[in-house]
Coordinates of C-alpha atoms (C1' of nucleotides) in Angstrom, one line a residue:
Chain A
X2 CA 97.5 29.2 -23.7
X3 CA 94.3 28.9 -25.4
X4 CA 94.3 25.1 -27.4
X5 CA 90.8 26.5 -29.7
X6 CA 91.5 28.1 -32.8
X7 CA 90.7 31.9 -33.2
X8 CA 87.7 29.9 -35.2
X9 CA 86.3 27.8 -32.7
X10 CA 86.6 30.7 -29.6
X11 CA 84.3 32.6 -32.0
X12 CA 82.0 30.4 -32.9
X13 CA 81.8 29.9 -29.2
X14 CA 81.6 33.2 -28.7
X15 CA 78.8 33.7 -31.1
X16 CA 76.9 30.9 -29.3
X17 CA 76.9 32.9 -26.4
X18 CA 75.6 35.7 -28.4
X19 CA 72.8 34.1 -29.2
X20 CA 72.0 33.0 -25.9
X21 CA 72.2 36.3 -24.2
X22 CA 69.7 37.3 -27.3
X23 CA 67.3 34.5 -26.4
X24 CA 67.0 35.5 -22.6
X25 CA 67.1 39.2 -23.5
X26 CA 64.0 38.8 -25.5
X27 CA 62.6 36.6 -23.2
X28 CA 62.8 38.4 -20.1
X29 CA 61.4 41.8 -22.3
X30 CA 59.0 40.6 -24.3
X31 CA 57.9 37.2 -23.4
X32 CA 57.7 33.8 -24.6
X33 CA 55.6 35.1 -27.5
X34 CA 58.3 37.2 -29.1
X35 CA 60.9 34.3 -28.7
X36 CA 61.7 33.3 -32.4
X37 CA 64.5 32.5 -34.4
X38 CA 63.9 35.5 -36.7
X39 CA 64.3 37.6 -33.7
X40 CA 67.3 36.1 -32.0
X41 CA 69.1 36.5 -35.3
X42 CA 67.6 39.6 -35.8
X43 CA 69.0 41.3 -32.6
X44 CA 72.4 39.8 -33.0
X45 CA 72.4 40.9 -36.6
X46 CA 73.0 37.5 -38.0
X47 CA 71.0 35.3 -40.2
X48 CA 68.7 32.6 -39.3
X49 CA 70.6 30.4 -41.0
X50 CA 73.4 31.2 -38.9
X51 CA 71.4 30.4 -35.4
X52 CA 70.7 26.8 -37.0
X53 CA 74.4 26.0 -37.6
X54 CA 74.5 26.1 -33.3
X55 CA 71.2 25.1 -32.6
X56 CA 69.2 22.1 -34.0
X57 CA 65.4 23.8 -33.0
X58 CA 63.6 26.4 -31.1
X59 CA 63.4 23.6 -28.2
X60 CA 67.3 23.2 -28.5
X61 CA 67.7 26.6 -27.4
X62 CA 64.9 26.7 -24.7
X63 CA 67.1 23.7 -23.6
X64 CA 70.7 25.2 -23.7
X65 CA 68.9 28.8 -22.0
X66 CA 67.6 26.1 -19.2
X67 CA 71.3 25.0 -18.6
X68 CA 72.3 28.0 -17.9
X69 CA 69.6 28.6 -15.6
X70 CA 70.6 25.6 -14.1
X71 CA 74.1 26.9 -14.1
X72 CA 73.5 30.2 -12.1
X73 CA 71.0 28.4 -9.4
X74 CA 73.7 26.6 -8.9
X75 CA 76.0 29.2 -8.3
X76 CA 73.5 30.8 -6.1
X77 CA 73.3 28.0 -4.2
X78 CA 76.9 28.0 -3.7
X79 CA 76.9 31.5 -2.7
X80 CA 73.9 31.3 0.0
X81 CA 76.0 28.8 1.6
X82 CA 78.5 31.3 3.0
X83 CA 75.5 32.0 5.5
X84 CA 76.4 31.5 8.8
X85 CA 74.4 29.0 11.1
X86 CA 73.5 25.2 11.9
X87 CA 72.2 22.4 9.1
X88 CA 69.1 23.7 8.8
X89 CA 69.6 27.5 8.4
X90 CA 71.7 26.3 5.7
X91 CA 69.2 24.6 3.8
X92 CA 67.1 27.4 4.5
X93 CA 69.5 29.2 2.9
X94 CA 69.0 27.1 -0.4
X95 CA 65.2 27.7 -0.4
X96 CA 65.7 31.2 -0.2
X97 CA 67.9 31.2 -2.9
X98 CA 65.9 29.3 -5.1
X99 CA 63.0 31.9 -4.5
X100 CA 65.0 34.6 -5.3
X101 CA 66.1 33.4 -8.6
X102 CA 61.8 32.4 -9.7
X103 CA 60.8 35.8 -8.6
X104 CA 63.6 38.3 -10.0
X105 CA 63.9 35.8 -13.3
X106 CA 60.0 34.6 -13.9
X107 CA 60.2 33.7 -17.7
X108 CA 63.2 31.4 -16.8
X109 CA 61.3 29.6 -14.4
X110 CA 58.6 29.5 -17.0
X111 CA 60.9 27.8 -19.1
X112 CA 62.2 25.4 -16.2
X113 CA 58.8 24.6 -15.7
X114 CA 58.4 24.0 -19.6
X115 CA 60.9 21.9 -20.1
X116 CA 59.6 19.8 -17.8
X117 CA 57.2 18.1 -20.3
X118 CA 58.4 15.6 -22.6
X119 CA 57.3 17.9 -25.7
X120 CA 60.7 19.7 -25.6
X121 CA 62.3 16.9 -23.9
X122 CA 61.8 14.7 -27.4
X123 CA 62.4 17.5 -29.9
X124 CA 66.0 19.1 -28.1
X125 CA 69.1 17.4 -29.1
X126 CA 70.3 15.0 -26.8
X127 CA 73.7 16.6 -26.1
X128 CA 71.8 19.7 -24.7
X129 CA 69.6 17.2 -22.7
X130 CA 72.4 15.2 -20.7
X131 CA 74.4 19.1 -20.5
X132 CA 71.0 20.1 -18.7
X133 CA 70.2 17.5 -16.5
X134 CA 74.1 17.3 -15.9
X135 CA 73.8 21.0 -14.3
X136 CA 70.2 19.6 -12.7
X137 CA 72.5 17.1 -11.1
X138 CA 75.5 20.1 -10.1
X139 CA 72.2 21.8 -8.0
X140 CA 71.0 19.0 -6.8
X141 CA 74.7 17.8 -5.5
X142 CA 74.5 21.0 -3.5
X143 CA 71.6 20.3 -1.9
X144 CA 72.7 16.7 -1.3
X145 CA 76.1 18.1 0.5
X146 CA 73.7 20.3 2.7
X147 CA 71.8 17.0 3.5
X148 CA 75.0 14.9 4.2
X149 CA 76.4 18.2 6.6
X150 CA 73.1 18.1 8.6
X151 CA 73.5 14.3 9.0
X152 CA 77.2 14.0 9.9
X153 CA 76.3 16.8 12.6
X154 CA 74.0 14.8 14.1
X155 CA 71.0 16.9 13.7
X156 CA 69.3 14.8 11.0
X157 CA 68.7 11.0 11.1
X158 CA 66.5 9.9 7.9
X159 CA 64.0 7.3 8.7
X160 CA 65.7 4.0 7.5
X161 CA 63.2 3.5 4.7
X162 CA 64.6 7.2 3.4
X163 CA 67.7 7.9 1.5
X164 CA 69.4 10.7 1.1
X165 CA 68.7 11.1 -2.5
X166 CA 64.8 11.0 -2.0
X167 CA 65.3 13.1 1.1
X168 CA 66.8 15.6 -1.3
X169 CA 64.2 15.2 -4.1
X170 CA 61.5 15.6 -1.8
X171 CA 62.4 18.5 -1.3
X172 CA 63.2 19.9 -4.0
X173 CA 59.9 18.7 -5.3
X174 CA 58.2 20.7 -2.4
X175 CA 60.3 24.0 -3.8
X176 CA 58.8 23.4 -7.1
X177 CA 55.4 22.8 -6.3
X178 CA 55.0 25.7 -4.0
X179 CA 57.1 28.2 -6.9
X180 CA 55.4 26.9 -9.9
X181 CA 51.9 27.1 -8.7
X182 CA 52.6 30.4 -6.5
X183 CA 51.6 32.8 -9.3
X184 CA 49.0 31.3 -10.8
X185 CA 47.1 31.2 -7.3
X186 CA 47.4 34.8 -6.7
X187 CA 44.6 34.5 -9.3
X188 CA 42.3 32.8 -6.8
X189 CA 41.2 35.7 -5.1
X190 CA 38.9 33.1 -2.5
X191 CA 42.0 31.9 -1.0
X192 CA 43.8 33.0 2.1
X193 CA 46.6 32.8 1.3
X194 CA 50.1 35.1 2.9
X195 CA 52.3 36.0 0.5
X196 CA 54.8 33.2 -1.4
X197 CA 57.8 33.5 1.0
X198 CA 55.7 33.3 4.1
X199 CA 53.9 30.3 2.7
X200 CA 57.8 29.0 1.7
X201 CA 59.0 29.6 4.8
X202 CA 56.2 27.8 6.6
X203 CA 55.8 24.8 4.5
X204 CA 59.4 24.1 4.5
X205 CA 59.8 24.6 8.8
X206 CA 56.8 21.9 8.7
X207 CA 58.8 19.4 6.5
X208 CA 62.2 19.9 8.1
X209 CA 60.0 19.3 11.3
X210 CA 58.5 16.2 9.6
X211 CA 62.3 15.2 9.0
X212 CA 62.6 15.7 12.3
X213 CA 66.1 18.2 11.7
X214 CA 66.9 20.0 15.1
X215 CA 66.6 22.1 16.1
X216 CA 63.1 21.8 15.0
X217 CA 60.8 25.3 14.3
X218 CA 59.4 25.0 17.8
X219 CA 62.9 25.2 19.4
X220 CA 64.3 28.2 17.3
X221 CA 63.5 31.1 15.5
X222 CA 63.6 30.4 12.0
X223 CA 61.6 33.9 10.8
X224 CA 64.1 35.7 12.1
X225 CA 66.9 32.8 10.0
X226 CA 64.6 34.0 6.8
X227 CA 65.3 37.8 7.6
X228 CA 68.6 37.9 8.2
X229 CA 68.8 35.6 4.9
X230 CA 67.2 38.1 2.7
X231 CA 69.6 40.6 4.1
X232 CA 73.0 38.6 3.3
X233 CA 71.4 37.7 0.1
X234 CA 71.4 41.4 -1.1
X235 CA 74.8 42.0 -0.2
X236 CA 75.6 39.0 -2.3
X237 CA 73.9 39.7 -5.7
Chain B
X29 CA 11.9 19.4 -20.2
X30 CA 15.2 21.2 -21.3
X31 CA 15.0 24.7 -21.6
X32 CA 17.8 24.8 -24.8
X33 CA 16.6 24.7 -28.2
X34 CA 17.6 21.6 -30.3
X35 CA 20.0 24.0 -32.1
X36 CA 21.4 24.7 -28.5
X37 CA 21.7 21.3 -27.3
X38 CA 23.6 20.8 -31.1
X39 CA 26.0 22.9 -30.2
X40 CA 27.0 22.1 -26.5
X41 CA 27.4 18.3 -28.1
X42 CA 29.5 19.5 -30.7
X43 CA 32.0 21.4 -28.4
X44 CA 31.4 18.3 -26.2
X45 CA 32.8 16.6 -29.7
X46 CA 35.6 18.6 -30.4
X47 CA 37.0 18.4 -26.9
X48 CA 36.9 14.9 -26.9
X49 CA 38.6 14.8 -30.1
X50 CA 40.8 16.7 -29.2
X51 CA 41.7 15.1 -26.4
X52 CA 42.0 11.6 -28.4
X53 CA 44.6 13.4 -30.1
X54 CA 47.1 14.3 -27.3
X55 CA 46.6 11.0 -25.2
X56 CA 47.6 9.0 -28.8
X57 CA 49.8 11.2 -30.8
X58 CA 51.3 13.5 -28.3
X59 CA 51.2 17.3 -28.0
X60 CA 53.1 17.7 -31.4
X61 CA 50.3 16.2 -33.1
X62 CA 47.8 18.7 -31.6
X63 CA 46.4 20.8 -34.6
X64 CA 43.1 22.2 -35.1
X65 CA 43.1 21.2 -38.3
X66 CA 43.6 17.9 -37.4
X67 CA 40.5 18.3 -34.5
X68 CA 38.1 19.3 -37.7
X69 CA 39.7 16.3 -39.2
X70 CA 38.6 13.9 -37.1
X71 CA 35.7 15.4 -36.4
X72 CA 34.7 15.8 -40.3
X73 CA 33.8 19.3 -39.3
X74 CA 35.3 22.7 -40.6
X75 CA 38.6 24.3 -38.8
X76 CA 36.2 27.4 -39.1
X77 CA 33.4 25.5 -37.0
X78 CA 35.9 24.8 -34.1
X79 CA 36.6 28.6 -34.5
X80 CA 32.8 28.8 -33.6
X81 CA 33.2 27.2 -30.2
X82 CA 37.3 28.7 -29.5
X83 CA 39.2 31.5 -29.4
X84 CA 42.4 30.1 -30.3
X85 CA 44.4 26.5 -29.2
X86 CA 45.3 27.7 -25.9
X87 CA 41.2 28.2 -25.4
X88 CA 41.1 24.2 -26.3
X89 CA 43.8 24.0 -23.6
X90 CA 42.1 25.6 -21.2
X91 CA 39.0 23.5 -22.0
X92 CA 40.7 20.2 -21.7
X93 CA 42.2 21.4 -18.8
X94 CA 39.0 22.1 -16.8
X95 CA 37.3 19.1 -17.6
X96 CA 40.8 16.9 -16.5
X97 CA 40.2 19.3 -13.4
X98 CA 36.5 18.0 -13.3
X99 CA 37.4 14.5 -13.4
X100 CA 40.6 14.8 -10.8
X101 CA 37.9 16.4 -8.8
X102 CA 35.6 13.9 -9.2
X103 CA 38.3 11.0 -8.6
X104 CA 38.8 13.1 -5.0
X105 CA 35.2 12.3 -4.3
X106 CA 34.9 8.7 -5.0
X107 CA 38.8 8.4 -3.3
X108 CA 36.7 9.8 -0.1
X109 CA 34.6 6.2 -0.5
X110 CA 37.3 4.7 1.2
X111 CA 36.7 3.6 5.0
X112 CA 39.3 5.2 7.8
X113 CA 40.8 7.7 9.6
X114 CA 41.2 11.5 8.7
X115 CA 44.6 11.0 7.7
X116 CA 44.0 8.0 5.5
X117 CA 41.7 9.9 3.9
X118 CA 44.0 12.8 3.2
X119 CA 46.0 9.8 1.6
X120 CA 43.3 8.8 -0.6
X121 CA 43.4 11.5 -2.3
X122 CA 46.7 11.8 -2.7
X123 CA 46.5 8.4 -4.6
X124 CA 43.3 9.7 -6.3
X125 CA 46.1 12.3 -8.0
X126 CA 48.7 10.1 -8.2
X127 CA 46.9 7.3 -10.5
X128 CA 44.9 10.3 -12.3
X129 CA 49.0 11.8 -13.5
X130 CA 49.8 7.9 -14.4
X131 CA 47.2 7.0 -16.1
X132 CA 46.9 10.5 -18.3
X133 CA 50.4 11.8 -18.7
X134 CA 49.7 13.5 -21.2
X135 CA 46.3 15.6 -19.9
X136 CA 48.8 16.1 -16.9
X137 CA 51.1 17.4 -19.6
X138 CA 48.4 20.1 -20.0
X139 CA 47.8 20.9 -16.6
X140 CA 51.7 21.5 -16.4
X141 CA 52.0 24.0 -19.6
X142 CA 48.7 25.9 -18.6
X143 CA 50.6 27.0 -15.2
X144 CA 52.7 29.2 -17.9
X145 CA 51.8 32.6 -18.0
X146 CA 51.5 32.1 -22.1
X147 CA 48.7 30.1 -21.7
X148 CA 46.7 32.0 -19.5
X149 CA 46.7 35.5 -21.3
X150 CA 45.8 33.8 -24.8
X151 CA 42.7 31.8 -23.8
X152 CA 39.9 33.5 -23.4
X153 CA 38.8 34.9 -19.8
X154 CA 35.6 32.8 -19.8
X155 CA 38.0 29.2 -19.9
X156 CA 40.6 30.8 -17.4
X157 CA 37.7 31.6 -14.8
X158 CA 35.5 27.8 -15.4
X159 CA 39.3 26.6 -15.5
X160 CA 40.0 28.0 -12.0
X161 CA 36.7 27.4 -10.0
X162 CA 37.2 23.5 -11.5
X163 CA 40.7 23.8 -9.4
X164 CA 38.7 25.6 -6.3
X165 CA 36.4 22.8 -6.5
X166 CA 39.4 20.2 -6.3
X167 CA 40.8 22.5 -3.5
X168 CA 37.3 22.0 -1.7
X169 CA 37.5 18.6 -1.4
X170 CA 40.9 18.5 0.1
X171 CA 40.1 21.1 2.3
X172 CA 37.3 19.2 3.7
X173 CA 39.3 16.7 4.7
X174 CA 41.8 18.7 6.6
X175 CA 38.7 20.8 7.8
X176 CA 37.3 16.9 9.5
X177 CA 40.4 16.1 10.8
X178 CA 40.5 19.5 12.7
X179 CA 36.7 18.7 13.9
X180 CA 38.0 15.5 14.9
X181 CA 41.1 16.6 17.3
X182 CA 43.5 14.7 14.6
X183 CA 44.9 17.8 13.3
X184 CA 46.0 21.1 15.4
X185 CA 47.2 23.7 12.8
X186 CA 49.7 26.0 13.9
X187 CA 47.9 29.3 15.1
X188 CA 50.5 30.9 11.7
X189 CA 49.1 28.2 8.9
X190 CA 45.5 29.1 7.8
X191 CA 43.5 25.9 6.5
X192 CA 44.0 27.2 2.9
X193 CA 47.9 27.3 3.0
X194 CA 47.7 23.8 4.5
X195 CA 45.6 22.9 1.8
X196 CA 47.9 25.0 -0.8
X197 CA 50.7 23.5 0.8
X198 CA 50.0 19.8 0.3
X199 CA 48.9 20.3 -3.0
X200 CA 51.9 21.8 -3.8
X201 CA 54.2 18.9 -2.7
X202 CA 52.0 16.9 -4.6
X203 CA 52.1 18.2 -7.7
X204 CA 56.2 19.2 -7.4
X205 CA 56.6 15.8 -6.8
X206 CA 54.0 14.5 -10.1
X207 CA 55.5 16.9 -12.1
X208 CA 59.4 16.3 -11.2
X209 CA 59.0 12.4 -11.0
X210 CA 59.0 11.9 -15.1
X211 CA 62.1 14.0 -15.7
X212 CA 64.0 12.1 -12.3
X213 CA 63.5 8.8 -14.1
X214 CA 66.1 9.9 -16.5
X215 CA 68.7 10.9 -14.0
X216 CA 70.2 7.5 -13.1
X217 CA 73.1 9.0 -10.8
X218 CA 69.7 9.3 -8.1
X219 CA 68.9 6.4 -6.4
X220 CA 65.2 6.7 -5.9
X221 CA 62.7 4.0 -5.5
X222 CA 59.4 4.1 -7.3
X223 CA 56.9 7.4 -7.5
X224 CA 54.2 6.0 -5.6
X225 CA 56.9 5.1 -2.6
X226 CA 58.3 8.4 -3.0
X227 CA 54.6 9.8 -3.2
X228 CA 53.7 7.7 0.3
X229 CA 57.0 8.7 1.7
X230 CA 57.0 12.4 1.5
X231 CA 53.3 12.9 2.5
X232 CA 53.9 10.9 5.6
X233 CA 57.0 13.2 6.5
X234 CA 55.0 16.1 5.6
X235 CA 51.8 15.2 8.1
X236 CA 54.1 14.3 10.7
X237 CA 55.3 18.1 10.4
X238 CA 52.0 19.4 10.3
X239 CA 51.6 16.8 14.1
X240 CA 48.3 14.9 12.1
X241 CA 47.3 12.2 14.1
X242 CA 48.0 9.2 13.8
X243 CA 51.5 10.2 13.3
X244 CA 53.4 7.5 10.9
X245 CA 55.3 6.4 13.7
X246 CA 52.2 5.1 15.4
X247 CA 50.4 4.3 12.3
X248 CA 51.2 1.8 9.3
X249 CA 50.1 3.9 6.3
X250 CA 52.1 1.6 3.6
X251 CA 49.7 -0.8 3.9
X252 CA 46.7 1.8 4.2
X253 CA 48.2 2.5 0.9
X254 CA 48.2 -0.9 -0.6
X255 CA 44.5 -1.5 0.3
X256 CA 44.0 2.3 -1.2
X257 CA 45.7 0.9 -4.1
X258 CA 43.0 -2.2 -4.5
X259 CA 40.1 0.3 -3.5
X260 CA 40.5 2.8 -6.5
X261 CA 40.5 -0.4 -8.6
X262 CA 37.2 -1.4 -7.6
X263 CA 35.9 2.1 -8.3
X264 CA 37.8 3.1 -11.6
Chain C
dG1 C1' 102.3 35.2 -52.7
dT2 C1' 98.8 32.2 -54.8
dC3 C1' 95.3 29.1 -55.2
dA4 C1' 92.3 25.2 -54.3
dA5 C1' 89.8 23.0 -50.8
dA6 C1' 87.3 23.3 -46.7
dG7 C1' 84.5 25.8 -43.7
dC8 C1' 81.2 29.3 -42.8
dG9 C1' 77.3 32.7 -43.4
dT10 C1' 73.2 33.8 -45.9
dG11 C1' 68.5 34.6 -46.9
dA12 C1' 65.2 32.8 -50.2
dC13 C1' 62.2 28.9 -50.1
dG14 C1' 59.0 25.1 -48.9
dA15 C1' 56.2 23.4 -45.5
dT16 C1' 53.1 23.7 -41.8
dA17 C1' 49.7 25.7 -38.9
dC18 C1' 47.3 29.5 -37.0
dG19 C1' 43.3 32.4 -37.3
dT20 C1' 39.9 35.1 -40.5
dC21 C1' 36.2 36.1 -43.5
dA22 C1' 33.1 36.4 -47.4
dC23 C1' 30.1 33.3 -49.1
dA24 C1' 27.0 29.2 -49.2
dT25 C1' 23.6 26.7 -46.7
dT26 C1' 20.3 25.8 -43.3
dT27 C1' 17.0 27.2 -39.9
dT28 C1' 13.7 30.2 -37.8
dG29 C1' 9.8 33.0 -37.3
dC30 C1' 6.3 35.4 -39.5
Chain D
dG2 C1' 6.5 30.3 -48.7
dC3 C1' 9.9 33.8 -47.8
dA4 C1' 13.1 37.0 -45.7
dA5 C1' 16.2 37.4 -42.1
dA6 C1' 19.1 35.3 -38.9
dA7 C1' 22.1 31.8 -37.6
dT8 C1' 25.4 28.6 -38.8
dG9 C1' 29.0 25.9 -41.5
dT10 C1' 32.8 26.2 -44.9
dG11 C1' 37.4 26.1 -46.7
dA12 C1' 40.4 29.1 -49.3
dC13 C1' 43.3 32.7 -47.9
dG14 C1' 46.7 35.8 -45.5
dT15 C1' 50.2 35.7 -42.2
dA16 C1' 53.7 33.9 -39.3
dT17 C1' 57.2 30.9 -38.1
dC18 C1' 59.9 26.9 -38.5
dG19 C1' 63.7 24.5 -40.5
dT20 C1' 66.5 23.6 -45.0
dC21 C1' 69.8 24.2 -48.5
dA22 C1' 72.3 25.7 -52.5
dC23 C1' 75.1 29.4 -53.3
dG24 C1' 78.8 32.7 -52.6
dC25 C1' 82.3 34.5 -49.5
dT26 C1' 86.2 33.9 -46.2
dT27 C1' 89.8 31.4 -44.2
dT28 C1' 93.3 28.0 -44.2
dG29 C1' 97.4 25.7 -45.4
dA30 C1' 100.2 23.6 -48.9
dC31 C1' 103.5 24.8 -52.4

DNA sequence: GTCAAAGCGTGACGATACGTCACATTTTGC
DNA sequence: GCAAAATGTGACGTATCGTCACGCTTTGAC
C-alpha cells in the first residue's frame, strides 16, 4: 500500500533521474560539464523541468552531497561487520571512508565544496538540514563506535573531552589527511608513502594519543588494515 | 638601482592593484560578488587589462591564494617569536593558523576551493607552481620545528613516520579541523566547545601520540595557549 | 462520457559574466 | 620627429543561469 499518488511516486522518481544524471556527468566528465542544460539534456527533459525539483545548481550539488552522505553512511554500517576489538573497528570506519574518496573523487570534491559557505547560502534550506541530517546519520556511527570502545573499557577520554569532540576530532583528521592527499602528490619534494599508509599511521598515532588499547605498540594494526581491505572487497 | 624599467615596475604594481582589489572584494561582498568586471571596476582599469596580467578567474584564485599562503607563512615566522619549549612552539603555530582562518574566512574560503581539482587545471601552470612552493615554504617552517625538537631529544619519531608525513600529518589535522569547524557550528545536536579549545585539544592528543615531550600530562599547554593568545596580539 | 480547473512540462528569453580581439593610444628607440 | 612595438580598451560572441507565460495532460465532479 503505497499512500503517493501515481503523480507524486513519479515526480519522485524523476527527481531521482535527475540525480543519477548529475553524478553520471560528474563522475565522466567533471565538474566543468555539470550544467543544467546537460542534466536535462541526458534525461531528455527540459530545463525548465529540472527547476520545478531543484531551486539552483547549488541545490543539486547539495541534494548529490546527501546522498553521498547517505552511502558513507551505509558503508560505515557495512565495515562494522568486521570482526575485532574497539579500535579495529574504528579502523574499520577510516578505511571505509578512504575507500569511498578514492573510488568516488568528484564526490568528495563536492563534499569538500560544500564545505564553504558559497553554496551553503545559495542551496535551499530544506536540502541543507536533509544534508547535515545524513552528516549527523555518519557521524552517529562513528559516535556508537566511540561509545562501544568506552563501555569496553578500552577507551577513557580525558575529562576535559567529550565524546562528541572525540568524534569530530577525528573525523576532522579523516578530512584533512583525504582532502589534501591529492593535491600533495603534486609536491614532488615531499616524502611522503602513499595516502593509506600515511592514514593508517596518522590515525594509530591519535588513537595512541587517546590512549585506546590496545595501543599500536601492543598489536598489529598493519596487518588490521590488510585484512580490512580484504573484507571490504567482498563487501562492495 | 632596480634593474626593471618604469614600464616594468608599472606593471608588477598594477597586478599588485588588482589582486588587492580583488581581494577587497571577497573579504566584503563574499565570493558571489567576485567578478572581473567588477575588479576593473574598482580598479577604473579595463576587464581586458586584468586579462593582461590573468589567464582566467581561477588564475586570480590562484594568486590570492599564494600570497594568503605568503602571509600564513609569514604569521608562522613571527608565531616562532614566542619564548618556550619545542612543543610550545609547534603550538604557536598552530595558533598562527588558527587566527589567520578567523580573522580571513573568506581567503580561507579560497584556500579550501583551490584544493578542487577544477581549480588547479584552469589556472595557469605558472600560479599553480609559485602557489605550491608558497605552501612548501609554510611546510618549511613547521618542519623546522619538528626537525628542533628531534635535535633536542623532545621528539623520537617512529622509525615508519618520515619528518615530512609528521609534518603532512599535523597539517592535516589542522586544516580538517579549520575547514570542518564552520559547518559544525550549524549542527547543534553536537556538543562541542569552542574551535580554539577544540584546536588546543586535538593537537595535544595528537603530540601525545607522536610521545613529544613534554607530554600534556606533564605539561600545562592551556595556559601556554592563553599567553600564545596575548603574544600574537602584540605582534599582529 | 464530458468539461473545467488544477497541475505539469516546455523552451524561448532576459540577465549576467566570462574571455577575446581589433582598434586606439602611448611609449620606445632610432 | 617618426615608425614600430607595447599597452589599454570596451564592445562583442558565447555560455550558462534562472524565469515565466503558454500549451498540454490529468483529475474529479456531474
Amino acid at each position: 500500500m503505497n499512500t503517493l499518488t501515481r503523480r507524486q511516486r513519479e515526480f519522485l522518481q524523476r527527481e531521482q533521474l535527475f540525480l543519477d544524471a548529475a553524478r553520471q556527468i560528474l563522475r565522466s566528465d567533471g565538474v566543468a560539464a555539470f550544467t543544467i542544460d546537460r542534466i536535462a539534456g541526458n534525461t531528455e527533459y527540459a530545463k525548465g523541468t529540472v527547476y520545478k525539483h531543484f531551486t539552483c545548481k547549488e541545490d543539486i550539488l547539495c541534494a548529490l552531497c546527501h546522498e553521498s552522505l547517505v552511502h558513507l553512511g551505509e558503508a560505515f554500517s557495512k565495515a562494522l561487520t568486521f570482526p575485532g576489538n574497539s579500535r579495529e573497528r574504528m579502523m574499520a570506519l577510516g578505511t571505509a571512508y578512504l575507500q569511498f574518496t578514492t573510488r568516488f573523487p568528484e564526490e568528495f570534491d563536492i563534499l569538500i565544496a560544500v564545505r564553504t559557505n558559497n553554496v551553503r547560502q545559495k542551496a535551499s534550506e530544506k536540502r541543507v538540514e536533509a544534508m547535515i541530517a545524513a552528516d549527523q546519520g555518519a557521524h552517529d556511527v562513528m559516535r556508537s563506535v566511540i561509545g562501544a570502545a568506552i563501555a569496553a573499557g578500552d577507551l577513557t577520554l580525558p575529562t576535559t573531552t567529550s565524546l562528541d569532540e572525540a568524534c569530530f576530532g577525528l573525523w576532522a583528521m579523516a578530512f584533512g589527511l583525504l582532502a589534501l592527499a591529492p593535491a600533495n602528490d603534486v609536491i614532488d619534494s615531499l616524502e611522503l608513502p602513499s595516502i593509506p599508509i600515511i592514514m593508517v599511521n596518522q590515525m594509530n598515532l591519535l588513537l595512541d594519543g587517546y590512549g585506546w588499547r590496545p595501543l599500536s605498540t601492543e598489536f598489529d594494526y598493519q596487518q588490521t588494515f590488510a585484512r580490512l581491505l580484504k573484507h571490504m572487497e567482498t563487501l562492495q
